[in-house]
């Protein structure tokens, strides 16, 4: 086999692999949205593999892999004799970034939003206090660059929201606590989707930059209590902004 033919086959295989990943990812996303939105309630039994693959016009292996994704996130339980059943909400991995994204594709409840902000209020102020004690100069610079980018692009844009997540990630990283750092993707997803949610109908009513800079300044000055209080205010005002959107 010539090198050119070999390279071509490898390229085709790679493209087929990417297509397969996109396909079962799309199936998982569509089913996931229907589950978290309540269309498929806990206890509902999904169509079996053969029926679902015919209905969706996909291979059985693609549907099977999609179900595995949902099962890994706690949304469903799949067993040979009983089929694939939607789990109780208490078993869902609500902090999984994809599950959060699916929830925000519909209208999240006030109770769910409140729960997210309660989680942030428990985690982030303490993380800011630890960061003030333990941060490195490199971490401080990463925070600074994130805030500069956030200010430049604004939270109305994806680059601005990415910079916002980078700032919050950097604060958690600066704690030096692996358990807290492991929450970065979940906290980042919560920050991202609540920010997008707040701008669904209109622009942000309040500039969030002053509160972010106050957190940063306290961390730079290595003042843990000030950092804690500044982050409490930042998260608290974000909750107020989100509730204002719900009341419109």
mmCIF file of C-alpha atoms in Angstrom:
data_model
loop_
_atom_site.group_PDB
_atom_site.id
_atom_site.type_symbol
_atom_site.label_atom_id
_atom_site.label_comp_id
_atom_site.label_asym_id
_atom_site.label_seq_id
_atom_site.Cartn_x
_atom_site.Cartn_y
_atom_site.Cartn_z
ATOM 1 C CA UNK A 1 0.000 0.000 0.000
ATOM 2 C CA UNK A 2 1.405 3.416 -0.940
ATOM 3 C CA UNK A 3 2.003 6.064 1.683
ATOM 4 C CA UNK A 4 -0.515 8.304 -0.083
ATOM 5 C CA UNK A 5 -3.205 5.601 0.032
ATOM 6 C CA UNK A 6 -2.364 4.857 3.674
ATOM 7 C CA UNK A 7 -2.613 8.529 4.601
ATOM 8 C CA UNK A 8 -5.947 8.786 2.774
ATOM 9 C CA UNK A 9 -7.390 5.815 4.661
ATOM 10 C CA UNK A 10 -6.154 7.192 7.963
ATOM 11 C CA UNK A 11 -7.776 10.512 7.132
ATOM 12 C CA UNK A 12 -11.070 8.812 6.268
ATOM 13 C CA UNK A 13 -10.936 6.832 9.523
ATOM 14 C CA UNK A 14 -10.298 9.992 11.512
ATOM 15 C CA UNK A 15 -13.207 11.756 9.825
ATOM 16 C CA UNK A 16 -15.482 8.744 10.433
ATOM 17 C CA UNK A 17 -14.441 8.778 14.085
ATOM 18 C CA UNK A 18 -15.227 12.477 14.429
ATOM 19 C CA UNK A 19 -18.589 11.971 12.712
ATOM 20 C CA UNK A 20 -19.421 9.109 15.070
ATOM 21 C CA UNK A 21 -18.517 11.209 18.114
ATOM 22 C CA UNK A 22 -20.657 14.101 16.877
ATOM 23 C CA UNK A 23 -23.555 11.770 16.135
ATOM 24 C CA UNK A 24 -23.814 10.015 19.483
ATOM 25 C CA UNK A 25 -23.053 13.318 21.213
ATOM 26 C CA UNK A 26 -25.999 14.912 19.409
ATOM 27 C CA UNK A 27 -28.292 12.022 20.322
ATOM 28 C CA UNK A 28 -27.197 12.255 23.973
ATOM 29 C CA UNK A 29 -27.758 16.010 23.973
ATOM 30 C CA UNK A 30 -31.264 15.758 22.476
ATOM 31 C CA UNK A 31 -32.309 13.048 24.922
ATOM 32 C CA UNK A 32 -30.620 14.878 27.785
ATOM 33 C CA UNK A 33 -32.559 18.087 27.093
ATOM 34 C CA UNK A 34 -35.828 16.149 27.010
ATOM 35 C CA UNK A 35 -35.012 14.504 30.329
ATOM 36 C CA UNK A 36 -33.904 17.616 32.247
ATOM 37 C CA UNK A 37 -36.808 19.635 30.823
ATOM 38 C CA UNK A 38 -39.261 17.095 32.244
ATOM 39 C CA UNK A 39 -40.587 15.782 28.938
ATOM 40 C CA UNK A 40 -39.253 12.392 29.969
ATOM 41 C CA UNK A 41 -40.049 12.209 33.670
ATOM 42 C CA UNK A 42 -38.230 10.032 36.205
ATOM 43 C CA UNK A 43 -39.349 6.433 35.740
ATOM 44 C CA UNK A 44 -40.064 6.873 32.023
ATOM 45 C CA UNK A 45 -38.704 4.000 29.919
ATOM 46 C CA UNK A 46 -37.012 5.146 26.713
ATOM 47 C CA UNK A 47 -37.476 3.319 23.408
ATOM 48 C CA UNK A 48 -35.336 0.234 23.116
ATOM 49 C CA UNK A 49 -32.180 0.210 21.047
ATOM 50 C CA UNK A 50 -33.748 -1.270 17.920
ATOM 51 C CA UNK A 51 -36.828 0.991 17.929
ATOM 52 C CA UNK A 52 -34.853 4.141 18.745
ATOM 53 C CA UNK A 53 -32.232 3.549 16.055
ATOM 54 C CA UNK A 54 -34.992 3.135 13.443
ATOM 55 C CA UNK A 55 -36.918 6.202 14.656
ATOM 56 C CA UNK A 56 -33.799 8.384 14.662
ATOM 57 C CA UNK A 57 -32.277 6.917 11.523
ATOM 58 C CA UNK A 58 -28.999 6.118 13.254
ATOM 59 C CA UNK A 59 -27.008 2.977 13.929
ATOM 60 C CA UNK A 60 -27.671 0.920 17.028
ATOM 61 C CA UNK A 61 -24.076 1.483 18.153
ATOM 62 C CA UNK A 62 -24.506 5.288 17.982
ATOM 63 C CA UNK A 63 -27.686 5.132 20.073
ATOM 64 C CA UNK A 64 -26.042 2.696 22.505
ATOM 65 C CA UNK A 65 -23.091 5.068 23.004
ATOM 66 C CA UNK A 66 -25.466 7.998 23.583
ATOM 67 C CA UNK A 67 -27.206 6.018 26.320
ATOM 68 C CA UNK A 68 -23.838 5.282 27.897
ATOM 69 C CA UNK A 69 -23.125 9.016 28.017
ATOM 70 C CA UNK A 70 -26.449 9.696 29.756
ATOM 71 C CA UNK A 71 -25.899 6.816 32.181
ATOM 72 C CA UNK A 72 -22.458 8.172 33.096
ATOM 73 C CA UNK A 73 -24.120 11.477 33.994
ATOM 74 C CA UNK A 74 -26.695 9.715 36.161
ATOM 75 C CA UNK A 75 -29.663 10.622 33.968
ATOM 76 C CA UNK A 76 -30.653 7.080 33.069
ATOM 77 C CA UNK A 77 -30.171 3.508 34.209
ATOM 78 C CA UNK A 78 -29.903 0.917 31.453
ATOM 79 C CA UNK A 79 -30.444 -2.784 32.164
ATOM 80 C CA UNK A 80 -30.881 -5.749 29.815
ATOM 81 C CA UNK A 81 -34.351 -6.877 30.905
ATOM 82 C CA UNK A 82 -35.953 -3.635 32.121
ATOM 83 C CA UNK A 83 -34.635 -1.294 29.408
ATOM 84 C CA UNK A 84 -33.414 2.270 29.808
ATOM 85 C CA UNK A 85 -35.254 4.134 32.555
ATOM 86 C CA UNK A 86 -34.956 7.827 33.482
ATOM 87 C CA UNK A 87 -33.477 8.183 36.956
ATOM 88 C CA UNK A 88 -34.792 10.276 39.822
ATOM 89 C CA UNK A 89 -33.408 13.828 39.759
ATOM 90 C CA UNK A 90 -31.454 13.101 42.944
ATOM 91 C CA UNK A 91 -29.207 10.787 40.910
ATOM 92 C CA UNK A 92 -28.415 13.299 38.158
ATOM 93 C CA UNK A 93 -24.943 14.793 38.069
ATOM 94 C CA UNK A 94 -26.225 18.356 38.066
ATOM 95 C CA UNK A 95 -22.698 19.780 38.197
ATOM 96 C CA UNK A 96 -21.652 18.089 34.978
ATOM 97 C CA UNK A 97 -20.976 20.958 32.513
ATOM 98 C CA UNK A 98 -23.009 19.290 29.754
ATOM 99 C CA UNK A 99 -25.963 18.632 32.050
ATOM 100 C CA UNK A 100 -25.873 22.292 33.102
ATOM 101 C CA UNK A 101 -25.855 23.323 29.443
ATOM 102 C CA UNK A 102 -28.870 21.107 28.743
ATOM 103 C CA UNK A 103 -30.768 22.558 31.707
ATOM 104 C CA UNK A 104 -30.167 26.098 30.463
ATOM 105 C CA UNK A 105 -31.436 25.233 26.975
ATOM 106 C CA UNK A 106 -34.889 25.399 28.534
ATOM 107 C CA UNK A 107 -36.038 27.593 31.432
ATOM 108 C CA UNK A 108 -34.299 26.624 34.680
ATOM 109 C CA UNK A 109 -36.422 26.931 37.780
ATOM 110 C CA UNK A 110 -35.898 29.623 40.393
ATOM 111 C CA UNK A 111 -35.122 26.857 42.878
ATOM 112 C CA UNK A 112 -32.382 25.417 40.658
ATOM 113 C CA UNK A 113 -30.799 28.832 40.075
ATOM 114 C CA UNK A 114 -30.879 29.548 43.782
ATOM 115 C CA UNK A 115 -29.160 26.209 44.421
ATOM 116 C CA UNK A 116 -26.384 27.033 41.955
ATOM 117 C CA UNK A 117 -25.710 30.356 43.630
ATOM 118 C CA UNK A 118 -25.798 28.768 47.070
ATOM 119 C CA UNK A 119 -23.093 26.385 45.862
ATOM 120 C CA UNK A 120 -21.052 29.297 44.542
ATOM 121 C CA UNK A 121 -21.522 31.177 47.815
ATOM 122 C CA UNK A 122 -20.233 28.187 49.777
ATOM 123 C CA UNK A 123 -17.219 27.570 47.538
ATOM 124 C CA UNK A 124 -15.993 30.809 45.995
ATOM 125 C CA UNK A 125 -15.638 33.184 48.974
ATOM 126 C CA UNK A 126 -13.563 30.611 50.845
ATOM 127 C CA UNK A 127 -11.568 29.928 47.696
ATOM 128 C CA UNK A 128 -10.840 33.646 47.343
ATOM 129 C CA UNK A 129 -9.618 33.781 50.946
ATOM 130 C CA UNK A 130 -7.296 30.814 50.389
ATOM 131 C CA UNK A 131 -6.100 32.331 47.112
ATOM 132 C CA UNK A 132 -5.157 35.539 48.917
ATOM 133 C CA UNK A 133 -2.926 33.520 51.224
ATOM 134 C CA UNK A 134 -1.402 31.151 48.681
ATOM 135 C CA UNK A 135 -1.421 32.722 45.216
ATOM 136 C CA UNK A 136 1.721 32.884 43.094
ATOM 137 C CA UNK A 137 2.770 35.828 40.953
ATOM 138 C CA UNK A 138 2.003 33.786 37.836
ATOM 139 C CA UNK A 139 -1.526 33.153 39.074
ATOM 140 C CA UNK A 140 -2.002 36.820 39.873
ATOM 141 C CA UNK A 141 -0.924 37.703 36.341
ATOM 142 C CA UNK A 142 -3.350 35.176 34.880
ATOM 143 C CA UNK A 143 -6.170 36.743 36.892
ATOM 144 C CA UNK A 144 -5.129 40.202 35.745
ATOM 145 C CA UNK A 145 -5.065 39.229 32.082
ATOM 146 C CA UNK A 146 -8.443 37.526 32.423
ATOM 147 C CA UNK A 147 -10.022 40.667 33.865
ATOM 148 C CA UNK A 148 -8.437 42.869 31.209
ATOM 149 C CA UNK A 149 -9.862 40.596 28.499
ATOM 150 C CA UNK A 150 -13.236 40.460 30.251
ATOM 151 C CA UNK A 151 -13.354 44.255 30.405
ATOM 152 C CA UNK A 152 -12.279 44.603 26.795
ATOM 153 C CA UNK A 153 -14.726 42.098 25.301
ATOM 154 C CA UNK A 154 -17.601 42.394 27.850
ATOM 155 C CA UNK A 155 -19.852 39.584 29.005
ATOM 156 C CA UNK A 156 -22.054 40.054 25.954
ATOM 157 C CA UNK A 157 -19.473 38.128 23.914
ATOM 158 C CA UNK A 158 -18.095 34.606 24.105
ATOM 159 C CA UNK A 159 -14.458 35.845 24.509
ATOM 160 C CA UNK A 160 -15.590 37.991 27.435
ATOM 161 C CA UNK A 161 -17.415 35.093 29.073
ATOM 162 C CA UNK A 162 -14.399 32.845 28.504
ATOM 163 C CA UNK A 163 -12.228 35.421 30.273
ATOM 164 C CA UNK A 164 -14.706 35.503 33.157
ATOM 165 C CA UNK A 165 -14.464 31.724 33.520
ATOM 166 C CA UNK A 166 -10.681 31.968 33.341
ATOM 167 C CA UNK A 167 -10.694 34.423 36.245
ATOM 168 C CA UNK A 168 -12.835 32.186 38.436
ATOM 169 C CA UNK A 169 -10.739 29.148 37.431
ATOM 170 C CA UNK A 170 -7.596 31.028 38.411
ATOM 171 C CA UNK A 171 -8.963 31.852 41.851
ATOM 172 C CA UNK A 172 -9.712 28.176 42.492
ATOM 173 C CA UNK A 173 -6.306 27.160 41.131
ATOM 174 C CA UNK A 174 -4.606 29.638 43.446
ATOM 175 C CA UNK A 175 -6.038 27.850 46.490
ATOM 176 C CA UNK A 176 -3.597 25.003 45.894
ATOM 177 C CA UNK A 177 -6.378 22.665 47.052
ATOM 178 C CA UNK A 178 -6.911 19.818 44.591
ATOM 179 C CA UNK A 179 -10.461 19.154 45.816
ATOM 180 C CA UNK A 180 -11.447 22.775 45.189
ATOM 181 C CA UNK A 181 -9.618 22.897 41.864
ATOM 182 C CA UNK A 182 -11.602 19.840 40.731
ATOM 183 C CA UNK A 183 -14.750 22.007 40.941
ATOM 184 C CA UNK A 184 -13.402 24.437 38.320
ATOM 185 C CA UNK A 185 -15.294 23.008 35.349
ATOM 186 C CA UNK A 186 -18.575 22.947 37.298
ATOM 187 C CA UNK A 187 -18.191 26.437 38.746
ATOM 188 C CA UNK A 188 -17.070 27.715 35.346
ATOM 189 C CA UNK A 189 -20.113 26.198 33.657
ATOM 190 C CA UNK A 190 -22.410 27.718 36.290
ATOM 191 C CA UNK A 191 -20.830 31.140 35.753
ATOM 192 C CA UNK A 192 -21.110 30.817 31.964
ATOM 193 C CA UNK A 193 -24.721 29.689 31.762
ATOM 194 C CA UNK A 194 -26.118 32.041 34.382
ATOM 195 C CA UNK A 195 -24.372 34.909 32.569
ATOM 196 C CA UNK A 196 -25.915 33.884 29.252
ATOM 197 C CA UNK A 197 -29.294 33.419 30.942
ATOM 198 C CA UNK A 198 -29.202 36.946 32.353
ATOM 199 C CA UNK A 199 -28.788 38.367 28.833
ATOM 200 C CA UNK A 200 -31.481 36.383 27.045
ATOM 201 C CA UNK A 201 -33.898 39.283 26.831
ATOM 202 C CA UNK A 202 -31.752 42.360 27.367
ATOM 203 C CA UNK A 203 -28.257 43.567 28.131
ATOM 204 C CA UNK A 204 -26.831 43.311 31.631
ATOM 205 C CA UNK A 205 -28.268 46.054 33.809
ATOM 206 C CA UNK A 206 -25.112 46.334 35.910
ATOM 207 C CA UNK A 207 -21.401 46.446 35.151
ATOM 208 C CA UNK A 208 -19.862 43.476 37.015
ATOM 209 C CA UNK A 209 -16.248 44.618 36.580
ATOM 210 C CA UNK A 210 -15.875 46.693 39.791
ATOM 211 C CA UNK A 211 -16.717 43.669 41.974
ATOM 212 C CA UNK A 212 -14.273 41.472 40.049
ATOM 213 C CA UNK A 213 -11.468 43.990 40.443
ATOM 214 C CA UNK A 214 -12.149 44.236 44.185
ATOM 215 C CA UNK A 215 -11.717 40.470 44.523
ATOM 216 C CA UNK A 216 -8.513 40.697 42.507
ATOM 217 C CA UNK A 217 -7.125 43.622 44.523
ATOM 218 C CA UNK A 218 -7.722 41.793 47.812
ATOM 219 C CA UNK A 219 -5.994 38.666 46.499
ATOM 220 C CA UNK A 220 -3.030 40.696 45.264
ATOM 221 C CA UNK A 221 -2.768 42.453 48.631
ATOM 222 C CA UNK A 222 -2.946 39.047 50.374
ATOM 223 C CA UNK A 223 -5.909 40.073 52.530
ATOM 224 C CA UNK A 224 -7.995 36.892 52.969
ATOM 225 C CA UNK A 225 -10.951 38.420 54.806
ATOM 226 C CA UNK A 226 -11.292 41.223 52.249
ATOM 227 C CA UNK A 227 -11.081 38.701 49.426
ATOM 228 C CA UNK A 228 -13.799 36.594 51.051
ATOM 229 C CA UNK A 229 -16.109 39.563 51.514
ATOM 230 C CA UNK A 230 -15.489 40.863 47.996
ATOM 231 C CA UNK A 231 -16.329 37.479 46.475
ATOM 232 C CA UNK A 232 -19.449 37.192 48.638
ATOM 233 C CA UNK A 233 -20.615 40.520 47.258
ATOM 234 C CA UNK A 234 -19.765 39.515 43.681
ATOM 235 C CA UNK A 235 -21.774 36.284 43.890
ATOM 236 C CA UNK A 236 -24.606 37.923 45.818
ATOM 237 C CA UNK A 237 -25.049 40.678 43.216
ATOM 238 C CA UNK A 238 -24.948 38.091 40.415
ATOM 239 C CA UNK A 239 -27.823 36.273 42.132
ATOM 240 C CA UNK A 240 -29.790 39.510 42.420
ATOM 241 C CA UNK A 241 -29.262 40.178 38.702
ATOM 242 C CA UNK A 242 -30.458 36.667 37.837
ATOM 243 C CA UNK A 243 -33.578 36.967 39.994
ATOM 244 C CA UNK A 244 -34.363 40.288 38.339
ATOM 245 C CA UNK A 245 -34.408 38.518 34.968
ATOM 246 C CA UNK A 246 -36.838 35.900 36.303
ATOM 247 C CA UNK A 247 -39.181 38.630 37.544
ATOM 248 C CA UNK A 248 -39.354 40.494 34.240
#
